[in-house]
Structure formats: structure tokens, C-alpha cells
Coordinates of C-alpha atoms and ligand atoms in Angstrom, one line a residue:
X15 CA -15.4 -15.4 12.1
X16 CA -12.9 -18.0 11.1
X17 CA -9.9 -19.0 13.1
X18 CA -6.3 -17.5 11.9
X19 CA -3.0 -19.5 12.4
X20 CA 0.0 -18.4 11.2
X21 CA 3.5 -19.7 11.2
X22 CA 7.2 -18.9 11.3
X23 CA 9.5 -21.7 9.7
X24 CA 11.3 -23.3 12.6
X25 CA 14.4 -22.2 12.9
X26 CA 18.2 -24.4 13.0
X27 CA 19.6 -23.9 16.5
X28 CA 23.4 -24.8 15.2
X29 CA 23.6 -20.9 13.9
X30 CA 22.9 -17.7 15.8
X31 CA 19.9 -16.0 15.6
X32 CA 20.4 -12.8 12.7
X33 CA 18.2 -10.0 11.6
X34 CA 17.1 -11.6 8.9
X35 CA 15.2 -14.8 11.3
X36 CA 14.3 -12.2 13.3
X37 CA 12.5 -10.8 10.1
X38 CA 9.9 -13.5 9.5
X39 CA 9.5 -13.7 13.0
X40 CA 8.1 -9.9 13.5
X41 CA 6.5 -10.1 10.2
X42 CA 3.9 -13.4 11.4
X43 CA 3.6 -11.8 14.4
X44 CA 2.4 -8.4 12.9
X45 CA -0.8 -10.7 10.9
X46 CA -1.2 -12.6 14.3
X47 CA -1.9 -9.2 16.4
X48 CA -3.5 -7.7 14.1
X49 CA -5.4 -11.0 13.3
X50 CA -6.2 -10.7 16.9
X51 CA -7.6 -6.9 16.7
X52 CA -9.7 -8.1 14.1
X53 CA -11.4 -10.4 17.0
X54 CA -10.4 -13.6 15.4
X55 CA -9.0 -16.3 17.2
X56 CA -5.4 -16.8 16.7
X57 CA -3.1 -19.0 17.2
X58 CA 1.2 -18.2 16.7
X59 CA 3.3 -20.6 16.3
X60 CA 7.4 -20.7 16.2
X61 CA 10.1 -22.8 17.8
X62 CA 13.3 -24.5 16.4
X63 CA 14.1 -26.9 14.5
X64 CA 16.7 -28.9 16.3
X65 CA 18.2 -32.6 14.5
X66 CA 20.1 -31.2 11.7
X67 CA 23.3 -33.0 11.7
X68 CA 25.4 -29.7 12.1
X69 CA 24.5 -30.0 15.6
X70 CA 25.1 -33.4 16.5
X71 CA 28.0 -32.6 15.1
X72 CA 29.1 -29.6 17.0
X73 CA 27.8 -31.0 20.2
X74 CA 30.1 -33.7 19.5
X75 CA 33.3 -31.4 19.3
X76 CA 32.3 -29.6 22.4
X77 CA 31.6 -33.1 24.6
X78 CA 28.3 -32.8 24.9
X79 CA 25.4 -35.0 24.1
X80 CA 23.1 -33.6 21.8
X81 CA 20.2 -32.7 23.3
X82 CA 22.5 -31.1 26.3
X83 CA 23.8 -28.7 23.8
X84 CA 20.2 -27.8 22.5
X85 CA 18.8 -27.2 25.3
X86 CA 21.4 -24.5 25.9
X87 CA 21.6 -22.7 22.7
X88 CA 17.9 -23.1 22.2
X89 CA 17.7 -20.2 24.6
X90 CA 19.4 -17.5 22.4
X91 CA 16.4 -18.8 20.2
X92 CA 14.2 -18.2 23.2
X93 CA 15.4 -15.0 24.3
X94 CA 15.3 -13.3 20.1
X95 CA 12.0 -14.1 19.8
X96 CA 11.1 -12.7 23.5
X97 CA 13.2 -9.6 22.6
X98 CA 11.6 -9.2 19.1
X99 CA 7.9 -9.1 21.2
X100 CA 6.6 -12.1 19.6
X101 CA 3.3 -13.0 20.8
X102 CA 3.6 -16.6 19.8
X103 CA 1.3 -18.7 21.7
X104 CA 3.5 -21.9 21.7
X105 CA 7.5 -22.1 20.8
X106 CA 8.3 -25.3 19.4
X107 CA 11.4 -27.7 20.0
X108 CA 11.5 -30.7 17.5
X109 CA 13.3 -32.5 20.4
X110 CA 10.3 -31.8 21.7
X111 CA 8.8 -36.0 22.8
X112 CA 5.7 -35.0 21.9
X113 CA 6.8 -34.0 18.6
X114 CA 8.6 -36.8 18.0
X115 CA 6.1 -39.5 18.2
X116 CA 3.6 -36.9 16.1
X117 CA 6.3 -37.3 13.8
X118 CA 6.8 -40.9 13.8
X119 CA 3.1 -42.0 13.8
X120 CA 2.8 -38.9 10.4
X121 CA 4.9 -41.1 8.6
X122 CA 3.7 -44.8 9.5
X123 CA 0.4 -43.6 8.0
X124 CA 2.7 -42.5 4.9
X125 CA 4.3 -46.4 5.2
X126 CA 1.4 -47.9 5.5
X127 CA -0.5 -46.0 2.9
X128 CA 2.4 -47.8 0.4
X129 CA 3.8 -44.2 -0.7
X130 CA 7.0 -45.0 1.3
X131 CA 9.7 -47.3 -0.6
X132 CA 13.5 -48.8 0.2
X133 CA 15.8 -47.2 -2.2
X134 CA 20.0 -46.6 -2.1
X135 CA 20.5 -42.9 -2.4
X136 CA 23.7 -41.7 -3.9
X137 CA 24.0 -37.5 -4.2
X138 CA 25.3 -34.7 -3.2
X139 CA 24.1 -33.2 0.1
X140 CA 24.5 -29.4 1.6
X141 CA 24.9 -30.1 5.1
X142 CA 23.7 -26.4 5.3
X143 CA 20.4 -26.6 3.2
X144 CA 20.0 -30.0 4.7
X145 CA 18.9 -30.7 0.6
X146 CA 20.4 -32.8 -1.6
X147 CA 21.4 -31.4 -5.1
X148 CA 21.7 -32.4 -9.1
X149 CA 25.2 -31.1 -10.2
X150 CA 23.2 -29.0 -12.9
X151 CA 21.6 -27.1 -9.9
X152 CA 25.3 -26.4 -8.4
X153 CA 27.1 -23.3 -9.1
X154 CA 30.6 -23.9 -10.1
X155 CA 30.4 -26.9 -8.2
X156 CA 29.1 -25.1 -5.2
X157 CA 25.8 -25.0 -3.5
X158 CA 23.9 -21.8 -4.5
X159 CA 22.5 -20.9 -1.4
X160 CA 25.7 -21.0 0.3
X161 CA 28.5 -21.6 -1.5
X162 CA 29.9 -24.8 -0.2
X163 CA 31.3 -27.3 -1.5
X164 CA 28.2 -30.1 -1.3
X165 CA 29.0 -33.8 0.4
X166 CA 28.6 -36.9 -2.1
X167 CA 26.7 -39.3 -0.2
X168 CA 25.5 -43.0 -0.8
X169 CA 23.4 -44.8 1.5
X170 CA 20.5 -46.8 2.3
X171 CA 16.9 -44.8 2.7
X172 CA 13.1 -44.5 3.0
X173 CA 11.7 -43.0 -0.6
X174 CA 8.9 -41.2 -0.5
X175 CA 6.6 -41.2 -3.9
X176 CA 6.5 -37.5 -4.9
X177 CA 6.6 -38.0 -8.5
X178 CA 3.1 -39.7 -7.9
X179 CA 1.7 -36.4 -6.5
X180 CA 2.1 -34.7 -9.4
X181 CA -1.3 -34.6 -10.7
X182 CA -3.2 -33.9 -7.1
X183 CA -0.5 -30.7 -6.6
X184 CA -1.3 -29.0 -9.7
X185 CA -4.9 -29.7 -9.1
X186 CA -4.7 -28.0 -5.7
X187 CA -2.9 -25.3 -7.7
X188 CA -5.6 -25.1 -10.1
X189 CA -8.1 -24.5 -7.7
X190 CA -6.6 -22.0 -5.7
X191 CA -4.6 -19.2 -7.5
X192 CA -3.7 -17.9 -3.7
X193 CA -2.7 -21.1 -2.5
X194 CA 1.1 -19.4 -2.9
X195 CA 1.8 -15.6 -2.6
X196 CA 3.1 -13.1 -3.6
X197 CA 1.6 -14.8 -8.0
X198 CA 5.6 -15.0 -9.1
X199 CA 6.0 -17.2 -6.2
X200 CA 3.1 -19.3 -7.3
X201 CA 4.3 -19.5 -10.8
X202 CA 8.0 -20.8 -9.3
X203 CA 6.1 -23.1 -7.7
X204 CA 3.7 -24.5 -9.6
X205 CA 6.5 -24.3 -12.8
X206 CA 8.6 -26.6 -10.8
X207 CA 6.0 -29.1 -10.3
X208 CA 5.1 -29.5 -13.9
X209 CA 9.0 -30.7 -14.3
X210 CA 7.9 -33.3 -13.0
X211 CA 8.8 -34.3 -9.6
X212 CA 11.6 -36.6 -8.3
X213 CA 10.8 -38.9 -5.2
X214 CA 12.7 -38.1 -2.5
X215 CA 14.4 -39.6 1.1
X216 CA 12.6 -39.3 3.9
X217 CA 15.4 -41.3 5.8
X218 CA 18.7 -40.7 6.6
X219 CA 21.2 -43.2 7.7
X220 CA 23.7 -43.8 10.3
X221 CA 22.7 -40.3 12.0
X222 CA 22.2 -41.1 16.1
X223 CA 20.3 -37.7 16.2
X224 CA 16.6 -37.5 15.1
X225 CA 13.4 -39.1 15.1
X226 CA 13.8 -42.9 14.6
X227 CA 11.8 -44.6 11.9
X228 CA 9.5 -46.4 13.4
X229 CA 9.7 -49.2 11.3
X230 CA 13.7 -49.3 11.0
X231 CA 15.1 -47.6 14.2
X232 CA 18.6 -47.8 12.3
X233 CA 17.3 -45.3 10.2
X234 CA 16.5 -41.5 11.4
X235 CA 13.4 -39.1 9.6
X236 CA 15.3 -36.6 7.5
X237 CA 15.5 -33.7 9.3
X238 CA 13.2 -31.4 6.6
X239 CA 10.3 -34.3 7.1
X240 CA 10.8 -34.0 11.3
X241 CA 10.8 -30.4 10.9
X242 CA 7.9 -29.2 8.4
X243 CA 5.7 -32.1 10.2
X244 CA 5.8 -29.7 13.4
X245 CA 3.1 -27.1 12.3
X246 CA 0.6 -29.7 12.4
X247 CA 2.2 -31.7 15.5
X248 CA 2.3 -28.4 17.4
X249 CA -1.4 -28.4 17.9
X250 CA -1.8 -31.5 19.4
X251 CA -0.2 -30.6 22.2
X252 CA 0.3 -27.2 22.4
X253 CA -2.5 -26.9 24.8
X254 CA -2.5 -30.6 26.7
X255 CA -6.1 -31.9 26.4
X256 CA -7.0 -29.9 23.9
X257 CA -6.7 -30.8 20.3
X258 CA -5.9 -27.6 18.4
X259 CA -6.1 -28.9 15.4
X260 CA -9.7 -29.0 15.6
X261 CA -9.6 -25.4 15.5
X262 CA -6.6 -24.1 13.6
X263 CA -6.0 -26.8 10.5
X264 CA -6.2 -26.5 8.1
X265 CA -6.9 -22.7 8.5
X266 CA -2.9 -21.8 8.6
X267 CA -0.8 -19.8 6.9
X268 CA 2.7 -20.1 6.4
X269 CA 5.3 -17.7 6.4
X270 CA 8.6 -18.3 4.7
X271 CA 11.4 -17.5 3.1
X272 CA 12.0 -18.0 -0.4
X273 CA 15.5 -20.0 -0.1
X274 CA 12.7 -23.2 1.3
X275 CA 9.6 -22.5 -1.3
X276 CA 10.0 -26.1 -3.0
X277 CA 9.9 -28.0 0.8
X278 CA 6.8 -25.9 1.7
X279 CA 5.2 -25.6 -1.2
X280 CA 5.5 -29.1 -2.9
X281 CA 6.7 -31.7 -0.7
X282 CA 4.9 -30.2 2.8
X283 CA 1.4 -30.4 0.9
X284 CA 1.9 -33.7 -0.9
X285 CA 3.3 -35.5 2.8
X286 CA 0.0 -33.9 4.2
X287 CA -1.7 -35.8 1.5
X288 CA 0.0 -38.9 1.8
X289 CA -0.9 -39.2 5.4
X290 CA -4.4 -38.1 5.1
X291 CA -4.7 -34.2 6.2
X292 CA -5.8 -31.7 4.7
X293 CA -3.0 -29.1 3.0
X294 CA -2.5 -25.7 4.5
X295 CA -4.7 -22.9 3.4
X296 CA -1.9 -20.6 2.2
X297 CA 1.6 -20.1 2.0
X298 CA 3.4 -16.3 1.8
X299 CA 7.0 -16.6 0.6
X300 CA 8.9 -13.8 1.6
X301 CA 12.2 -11.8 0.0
X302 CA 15.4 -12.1 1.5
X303 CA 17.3 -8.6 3.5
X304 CA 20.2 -7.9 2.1
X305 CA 23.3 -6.2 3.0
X306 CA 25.0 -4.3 -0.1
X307 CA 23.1 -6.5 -2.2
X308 CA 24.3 -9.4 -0.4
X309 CA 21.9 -11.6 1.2
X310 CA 22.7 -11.6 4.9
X311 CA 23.5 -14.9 6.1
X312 CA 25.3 -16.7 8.6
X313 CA 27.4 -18.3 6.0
X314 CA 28.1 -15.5 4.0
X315 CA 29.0 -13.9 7.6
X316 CA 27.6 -10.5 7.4
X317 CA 25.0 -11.0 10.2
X318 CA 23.3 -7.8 11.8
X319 CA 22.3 -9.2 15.2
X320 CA 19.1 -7.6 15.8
X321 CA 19.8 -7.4 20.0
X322 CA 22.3 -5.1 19.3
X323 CA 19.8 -3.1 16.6
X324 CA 17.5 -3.2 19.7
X325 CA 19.3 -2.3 22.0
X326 CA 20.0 1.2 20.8
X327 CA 16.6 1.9 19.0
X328 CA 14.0 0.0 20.6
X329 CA 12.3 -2.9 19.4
X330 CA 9.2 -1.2 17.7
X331 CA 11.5 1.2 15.5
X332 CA 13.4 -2.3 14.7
X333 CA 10.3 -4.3 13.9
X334 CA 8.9 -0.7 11.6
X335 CA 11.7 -0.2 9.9
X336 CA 12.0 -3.8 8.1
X337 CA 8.5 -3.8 7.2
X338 CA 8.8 -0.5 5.9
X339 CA 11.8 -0.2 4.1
X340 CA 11.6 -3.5 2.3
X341 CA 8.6 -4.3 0.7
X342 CA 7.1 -7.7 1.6
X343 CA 7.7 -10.1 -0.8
X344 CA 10.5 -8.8 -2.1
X345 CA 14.3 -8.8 -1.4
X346 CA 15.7 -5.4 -0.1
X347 CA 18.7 -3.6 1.4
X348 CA 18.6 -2.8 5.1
X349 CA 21.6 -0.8 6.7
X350 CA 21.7 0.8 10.2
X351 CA 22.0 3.9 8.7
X352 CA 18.6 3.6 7.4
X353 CA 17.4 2.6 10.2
X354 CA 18.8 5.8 11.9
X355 CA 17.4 8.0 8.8
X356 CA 13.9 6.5 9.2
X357 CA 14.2 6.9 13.3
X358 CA 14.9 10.4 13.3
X359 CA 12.7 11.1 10.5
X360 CA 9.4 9.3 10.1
X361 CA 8.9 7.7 14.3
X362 CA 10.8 11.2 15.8
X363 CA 9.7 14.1 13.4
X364 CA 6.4 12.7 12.0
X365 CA 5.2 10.6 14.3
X366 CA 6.5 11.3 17.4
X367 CA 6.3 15.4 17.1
X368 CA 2.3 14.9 16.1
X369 CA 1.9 13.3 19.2
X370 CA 4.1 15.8 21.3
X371 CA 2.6 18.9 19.6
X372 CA -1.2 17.5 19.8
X373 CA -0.8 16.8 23.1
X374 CA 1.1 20.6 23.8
X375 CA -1.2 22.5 22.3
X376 CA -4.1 20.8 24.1
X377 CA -2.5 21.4 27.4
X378 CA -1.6 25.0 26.3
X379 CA -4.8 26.2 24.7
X380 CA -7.4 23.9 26.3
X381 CA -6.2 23.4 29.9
X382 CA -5.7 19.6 29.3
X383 CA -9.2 19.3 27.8
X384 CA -10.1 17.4 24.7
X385 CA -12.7 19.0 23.0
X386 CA -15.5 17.4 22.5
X387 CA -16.3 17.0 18.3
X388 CA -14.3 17.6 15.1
X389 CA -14.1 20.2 12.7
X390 CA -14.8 21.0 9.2
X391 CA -11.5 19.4 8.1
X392 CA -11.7 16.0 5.7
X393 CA -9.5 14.1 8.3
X394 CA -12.9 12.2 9.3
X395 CA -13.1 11.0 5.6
X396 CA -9.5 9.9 5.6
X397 CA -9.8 7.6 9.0
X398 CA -12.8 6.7 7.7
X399 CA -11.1 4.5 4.9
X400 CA -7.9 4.0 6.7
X401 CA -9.5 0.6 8.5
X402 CA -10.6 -1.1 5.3
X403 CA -7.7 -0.1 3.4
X404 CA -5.5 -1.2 6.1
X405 CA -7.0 -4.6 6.8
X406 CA -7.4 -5.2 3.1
X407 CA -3.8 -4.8 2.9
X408 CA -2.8 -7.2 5.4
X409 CA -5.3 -9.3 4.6
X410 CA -3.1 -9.6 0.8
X411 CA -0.3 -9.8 3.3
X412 CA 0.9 -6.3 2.1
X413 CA 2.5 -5.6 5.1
X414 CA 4.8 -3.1 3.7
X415 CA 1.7 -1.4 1.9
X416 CA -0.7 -1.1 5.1
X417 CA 2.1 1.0 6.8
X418 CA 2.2 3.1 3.8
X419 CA -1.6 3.9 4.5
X420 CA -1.1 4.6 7.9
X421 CA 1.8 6.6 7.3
X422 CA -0.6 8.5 4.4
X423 CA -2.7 9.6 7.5
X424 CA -0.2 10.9 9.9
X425 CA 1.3 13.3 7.0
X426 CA -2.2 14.4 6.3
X427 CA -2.4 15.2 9.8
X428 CA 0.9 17.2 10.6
X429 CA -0.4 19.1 7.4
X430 CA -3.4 19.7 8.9
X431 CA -1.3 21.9 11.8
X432 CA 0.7 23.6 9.2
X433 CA -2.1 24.9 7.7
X434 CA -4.3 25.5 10.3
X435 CA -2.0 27.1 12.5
X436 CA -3.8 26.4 15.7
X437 CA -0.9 28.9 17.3
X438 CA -3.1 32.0 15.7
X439 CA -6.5 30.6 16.2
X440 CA -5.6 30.8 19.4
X441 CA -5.3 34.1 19.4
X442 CA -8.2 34.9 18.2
X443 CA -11.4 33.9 20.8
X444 CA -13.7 33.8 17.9
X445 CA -11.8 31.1 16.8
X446 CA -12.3 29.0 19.5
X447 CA -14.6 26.8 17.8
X448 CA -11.8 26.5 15.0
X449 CA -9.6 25.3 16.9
X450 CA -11.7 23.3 18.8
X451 CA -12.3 21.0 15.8
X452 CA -8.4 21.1 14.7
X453 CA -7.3 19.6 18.1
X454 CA -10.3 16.9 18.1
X455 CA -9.1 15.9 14.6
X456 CA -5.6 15.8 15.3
X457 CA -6.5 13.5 18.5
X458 CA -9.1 11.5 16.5
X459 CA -6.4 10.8 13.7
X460 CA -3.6 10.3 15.8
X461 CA -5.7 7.7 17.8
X462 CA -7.0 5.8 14.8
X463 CA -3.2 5.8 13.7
X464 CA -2.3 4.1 16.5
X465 CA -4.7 1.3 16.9
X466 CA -3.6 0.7 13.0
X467 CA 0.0 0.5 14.0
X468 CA -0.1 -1.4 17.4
X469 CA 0.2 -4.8 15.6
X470 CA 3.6 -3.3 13.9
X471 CA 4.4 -1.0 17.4
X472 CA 3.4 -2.9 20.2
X473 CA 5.1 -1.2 22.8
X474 CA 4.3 2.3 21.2
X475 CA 1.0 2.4 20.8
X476 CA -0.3 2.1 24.5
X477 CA 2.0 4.7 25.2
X478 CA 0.2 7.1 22.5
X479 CA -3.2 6.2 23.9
X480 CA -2.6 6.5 27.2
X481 CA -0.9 10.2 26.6
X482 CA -4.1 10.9 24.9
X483 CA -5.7 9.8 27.9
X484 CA -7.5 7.0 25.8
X485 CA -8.4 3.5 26.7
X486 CA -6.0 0.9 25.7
X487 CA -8.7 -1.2 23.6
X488 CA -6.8 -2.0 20.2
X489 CA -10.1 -3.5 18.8
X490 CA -10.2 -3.0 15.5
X491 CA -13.6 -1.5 15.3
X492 CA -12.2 1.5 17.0
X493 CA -10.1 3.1 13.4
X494 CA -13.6 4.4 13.2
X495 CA -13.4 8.0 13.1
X496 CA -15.3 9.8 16.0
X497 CA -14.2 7.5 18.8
X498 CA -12.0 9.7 21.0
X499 CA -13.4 9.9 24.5
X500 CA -13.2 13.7 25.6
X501 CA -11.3 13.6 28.5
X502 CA -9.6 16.2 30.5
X503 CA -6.1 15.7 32.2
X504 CA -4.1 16.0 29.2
X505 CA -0.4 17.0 29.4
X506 CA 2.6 17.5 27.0
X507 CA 3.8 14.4 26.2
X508 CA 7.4 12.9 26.8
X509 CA 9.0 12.1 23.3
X510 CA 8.3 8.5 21.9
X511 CA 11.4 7.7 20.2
X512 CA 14.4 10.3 22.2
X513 CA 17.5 11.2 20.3
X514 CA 20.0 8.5 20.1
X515 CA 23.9 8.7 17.9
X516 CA 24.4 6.3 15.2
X517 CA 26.1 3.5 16.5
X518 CA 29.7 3.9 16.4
X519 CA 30.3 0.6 13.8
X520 CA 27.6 2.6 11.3
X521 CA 28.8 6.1 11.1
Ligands
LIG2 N1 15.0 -25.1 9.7 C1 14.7 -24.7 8.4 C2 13.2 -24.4 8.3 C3 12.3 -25.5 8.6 S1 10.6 -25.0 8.6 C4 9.8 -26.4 8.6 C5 15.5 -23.4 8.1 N2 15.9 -22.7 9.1 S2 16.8 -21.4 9.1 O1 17.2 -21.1 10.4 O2 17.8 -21.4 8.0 O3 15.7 -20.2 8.7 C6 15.4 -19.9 7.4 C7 14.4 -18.8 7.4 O4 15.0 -17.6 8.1 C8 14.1 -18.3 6.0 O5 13.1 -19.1 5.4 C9 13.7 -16.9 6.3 O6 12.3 -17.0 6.7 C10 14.6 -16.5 7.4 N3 15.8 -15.9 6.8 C11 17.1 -16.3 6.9 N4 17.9 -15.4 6.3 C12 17.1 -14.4 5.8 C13 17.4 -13.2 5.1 N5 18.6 -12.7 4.8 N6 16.3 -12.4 4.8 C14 15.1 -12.7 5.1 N7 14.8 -13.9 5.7 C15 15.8 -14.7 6.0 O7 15.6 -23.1 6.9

């Protein structure tokens, strides 16, 4: 089974963490768990990416040496991704020393190898994007991503010789249409290669924060070179004595947003070239969340902090309702309000009732007892399919589209009650075996549901299992239909997701 290693970009420490970080996060770490179910070995990686000059530059204003200022706000950093339950198995810093001579000795090999030139670079630069721009690619003057007024900047760098990568990226494309998904990323991609491609800097002058360049320590690594470089320096040291890489590249994938396609898709695979590695397996570029159409953004200044979203709803109905709502891949609104909708209404009535009425009625009509086999119902059939057609989804990095499966299964279920009515087979003792099969099918479903969702609902899906006095294995293997242990002891369960008001701010 091969290896699966997925990443988040690296995030800039000079803003605070917002929903829409916290988005990618919980989406890589959805593939990695359930990567993990799957029994593949896994490997999450996500950290910060710490020298842009925004935070030199703040740390200046506030007195501080620069690394003295990351190291404090890099814990907000810390505690979102904690709070988000992100199983990542390293957090990165690009301060990181270990990084940083990854980093230095990734582009000697690029100097050395003759693709790396002294040029004067004149332009205009988005301290934001950290990305210099043409004025044709300016709106009104402004960048387009943020709407700031870019820098014009002329200065002594380090080229490096994109435009002789041309060929060897669209071959690369060629030979793997799923190199970039969702296909309309690919096409942006690929279209923007067969421009034709402009070398770039890989320097930047004057700038005391960064990784020197090892050849010219006057000079610093632009900050987008330092910061893709870290999914490949990660494994080196991740685990100390213990090359990961080996392992895990180039079996990665990426997971980004679409505002930094070109950076990962063009120049990340053609500096992997340059310096002798092998390019990453595949890339998925996501959509941005929006507020009122509006993509949410520090800049912009319509932030949701996802603590607070936490904080009244829990993190799984957090981490479920941005998969859900907004299909992956896409952009999409998000509002609290729809968060509160899709609480009350899909985790409280559908999912959180199926489990309090299963479990009810099997303390009520069965003493506690699970029976011990199904009935004549087709729910079998329909968790029979629900592990391929999950996986296959996720596998496409549908993420939106295997909850939608899942979600198929528990409204075939609370269907199932309504029109069984396992209230008046109860009734009736010659109906015992009826009823026997609904509640082993409602248990059975239930408990396939879960293990489908416990890469989405982390915290949830113990608690389902163990009210259904299951084990808490979460191999995949186990959707199988038929695989609910009969065990005695059951009692009404507590509600999984209580009652809460709409956060005053919302209503
Ligand atoms: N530091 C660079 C990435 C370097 S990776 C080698 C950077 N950082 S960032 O803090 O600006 O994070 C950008 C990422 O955050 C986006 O690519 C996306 O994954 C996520 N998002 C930020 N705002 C978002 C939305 N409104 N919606 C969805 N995702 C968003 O760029």
C-alpha cells in the first residue's frame, strides 16, 4: 500500500489565524485520517511560514528582534491548528535551523546547476502577496488579491531560469492530466505555462530577515522560494535520524488555495527540477470561503475567527459544516447562520436523534440488548456501497461529495424508523423478529456512518461507537455491513450536538 503525505501551505505569522486558514487545514487533515483508516502510512504536514518582510517589519515597530516576535505569535498558529484537531505529524517553522540550511543547500544545487543568474530587478511588489506584478495584471493600479497599492522596487537579485522550464512543465503536464485538480485548475495552470514563462528572483536584497544566500550572504532567499522549499525540507528532519523523504516524496499531495496556484504549480515543480528531485505527485487547488460574496481575508477585514465558531459549536460541527456547505474546489458563502441551520438540522435532528432514538428504543424494547442479525430491509445493500463510494470520493478529493454519501445513508436510515415504526412492532410479540432486524439495521447503519465520518468528526464518532457499545476501531474495513458486535448494556444516549442560541453578533 503506498505511502500518503499530504500538505497544508504554510501559513504567514504577521496576520491572525481566520476561518478561511483554518479551512485548508481541516480539509488535509480529513484525507490524512482517513488516509490513515485506509491503513496507509501517513504523514501531515503544516507549520508557518515566517520571513515575510511584513514581520520583520512589525517586529521592528514593536522593539523586538525578529525571531522574538515569531516565536510569540507563532503560538496563535499553534494553538488554531491544535483547536481545529489537526493530526499533523510535524508543524513546521521556516525559522526553523534545520530548514534553513535545507533551504540554502536546495538552492546551491540550483547555482551550481547554472539555472541561477545576477540580474537588477525593477517592479512592482505586493508586500502582501509577497509577488511581484506587471501593471497589466493590476487592477486600477491595485493589486487584485488585495487591493493595495503595489511597491516599485529596483534592486540587485538572484534570477532563476523559469522560462527554460517551459518545455519539461508542459511535458509533466502531458503526462499526467491529474497532476493539478479539480481539470479547470489544470487548464489555468497549464494555460499560463504555454505564455511562456518569465524568469524570476529568487533573492531579495537589503532584507536582514531570511535565509541568507549562500553564495552572497548580502542577499536573503525570497521568501516564496524559503517557504515552498519546506515540504521537502520538512522530512529530513521531522523525525531526527530518520530520512522521511525516503518514504513520503515524492508521494505528496498538496493542498492549496487558489490565490498561490502559479507558485505551486509552476515555479515549486520546475525549482524541484532544477535541483534534482522529483516533482510532487499531485496538487488540489481549493476555492476560496466567502462572506457575502466577498472573499474573507484579513485585508479585506471581514475575518470569522474560527475559535470563537468553536467555541460555541464544537469543533466537529465547525470542521462538517465547511466541507459540507461549500463544495471542494469551489468558492462558497459561509455565514454562522448556516452553520446554526445545518447544526440544528442535519448533526441534531438527523444525526444526532438516529443515534438518540436507536439507542432508546433498544434500551426500551430490548433491555439494552443488540440483537443479534439484520432484517429484511435493503439498508445492508446501501452500507454495502457506502465504503467504495466514500473512499472513491475522497480518493478524487471530493470531500464535499463523500459527506453527501454518508449523509444519503443516515436519511435512508431515519426513513427506515418512519416506516417501520418499531413503536407498534413492539406491540405486537409476533413481531419480535421484526423488530429485531429494524434495530440491528439501524445499529449496523449508524455504525458504518460513523467510521465514514470520523475522519470529518473526530471527536464525534468515538462517542457514537462507544454509545453503541462498539469498539473504537475506525479501520476502514469495518463500513462493511454486518460488523456490529451484539452487545448488551445499551442505554439512551446523551444528545451529541445539545441546543445552543445563535451567537448574539449572528442573529
Ligand atoms: N505563506 C503563503 C503560503 C506558502 S506555502 C509554501 C501564504 N500564506 S497565507 O497565510 O496567506 O495562507 C494562504 C492560504 O490560506 C490559502 O492558499 C488558502 O489555503 C487559505 N486561505 C486564506 N484565505 C482563504 C479563504 N478565504 N478561503 C479559503 N482558503 C483561504 O499564502
Amino acid at each position: 500500500m503506498k505511502p500518503f503525505y499530504v500538505t497544508t501551505p504554510i501559513y504567514y505569522i504577521n496576520a491572525d489565524p481566520h476561518i478561511g486558514n483554518a479551512y485548508t487545514t481541516i480539509a488535509a487533515d480529513v484525507l490524512a485520517r482517513h488516509h490513515r483508516q485506509r491503513g496507509q502510512e501517513t504523514f501531515f504536514l503544516t507549520g508557518t511560514d515566517e520571513h515575510a518582510s511584513n514581520v520583520a517589519r512589525v517586529a521592528a515597530k514593536q522593539g523586538l528582534e525578529p525571531k522574538v516576535y515569531a516565536d510569540r505569535v507563532v503560538e496563535r498558529w499553534r494553538e488554531v491548528t491544535e483547536r481545529v484537531n489537526a493530526s499533523n505529524d510535524f508543524f513546521i517553522r521556516t525559522s526553523d535551523q534545520e530548514h534553513k540550511a535545507f533551504v540554502q543547500e536546495f538552492l546551491q544545487r540550483i547555482y551550481d546547476g547554472g539555472d541561477i543568474y545576477e540580474g537588477v530587478y525593477s517592479g512592482l511588489y505586493c508586500v502582501f502577496c509577497e509577488a511581484f506584478y506587471t501593471e497589466a495584471e493590476l487592477v486600477d493600479g491595485r493589486c487584485p488579491i488585495h487591493g493595495t497599492v503595489p511597491e516599485q522596487i529596483e534592486e540587485k537579485n538572484y534570477f532563476f531560469r523559469l522560462s527554460a522550464y517551459q518545455d519539461r512543465l508542459l511535458e509533466l503536464y502531458d503526462r499526467d492530466p491529474r497532476f493539478v485538480l479539480p481539470g479547470f485548475r489544470y487548464n489555468e495552470a497549464r494555460r499560463f505555462i504555454e505564455q511562456g514563462l518569465d524568469d524570476f528572483s529568487v533573492s531579495r536584497a537589503g532584507q536582514p530577515w531570511g535565509v541568507p544566500v549562500p553564495w552572497d550572504t548580502d542577499q536573503v532567499v525570497y521568501v516564496w522560494v524559503d517557504a515552498l522549499i519546506n515540504y521537502l525540507s520538512a522530512l529530513t528532519y521531522a523525525r531526527p535520524g530518520d530520512d522521511l523523504r525516503e518514504k513520503f516524496w515524492p508521494e505528496v499531495c498538496h493542498v492549496l488555495g487558489k490565490d498561490i496556484l502559479r507558485f505551486h504549480c509552476v515555479f515549486w515543480p520546475a525549482l524541484l527540477l532544477a535541483a534534482g528531485f522529483d516533482v510532487p505527485k499531485q496538487l488540489f487547488v481549493h476555492g476560496f470561503l466567502l462572506l457575502d460574496e466577498q472573499k474573507i481575508s484579513k485585508t479585506i477585514g471581514n475575518v470569522i475567527d474560527p475559535l470563537d465558531l468553536i467555541d460555541v459549536y464544537g469543533v466537529d460541527p465547525v470542521r462538517f459544516y465547511l466541507l459540507r456547505t461549500v463544495t471542494f474546489g469551489q468558492d462558497g458563502n459561509i455565514s454562522v447562520e448556516g452553520l446554526h441551520e445545518r447544526y440544528e438540522r442535519e448533526l441534531g435532528n438527523e444525526l444526532g436523534n438516529l443515534l438518540s432514538r436507536t439507542t432508546a428504543m433498544i434500551a426500551r424494547y430490548r433491555e439494552g440488548r443488540i440483537p443479534d442479525r439484520g432484517g429484511s430491509s435493503n439498508v445492508a445493500e446501501r452500507i454495502e456501497r457506502l465504503g467504495s463510494q466514500v473512499a472513491a470520493r475522497l480518493d478524487a478529493f471530493d470531500l464535499t461529495g463523500a459527506l453527501e454519501q454518508v449523509w444519503e445513508l443516515i436519511r435512508r436510515l431515519n426513513k427506515h424508523v418512519e416506516e417501520s415504526k418499531p413503536w407498534e412492532l413492539a406491540k405486537d410479540e409476533t413481531q419480535r423478529g421484526a423488530l429485531d432486524g429494524v434495530l440491528y439495521d439501524l445499529t449496523d447503519g449508524l455504525r458504518a456512518a460513523t467510521i465514514a465520518l470520523a475522519a470529518y468528526l473526530p471527536d464525534t464518532a468515538p462517542q457514537i461507537l462507544a454509545a453503541l457499545g462498539q469498539p473504537p476501531d475506525l479501520a476502514w474495513e469495518n463500513v462493511q455491513p454486518g460488523r456490529t458486535a451484539a452487545v448488551e448494556g445499551i442505554e439512551p444516549a446523551a444528545p451529541l450536538f445539545p441546543r445552543v442560541d445563535l451567537p448574539a453578533a449572528a442573529a
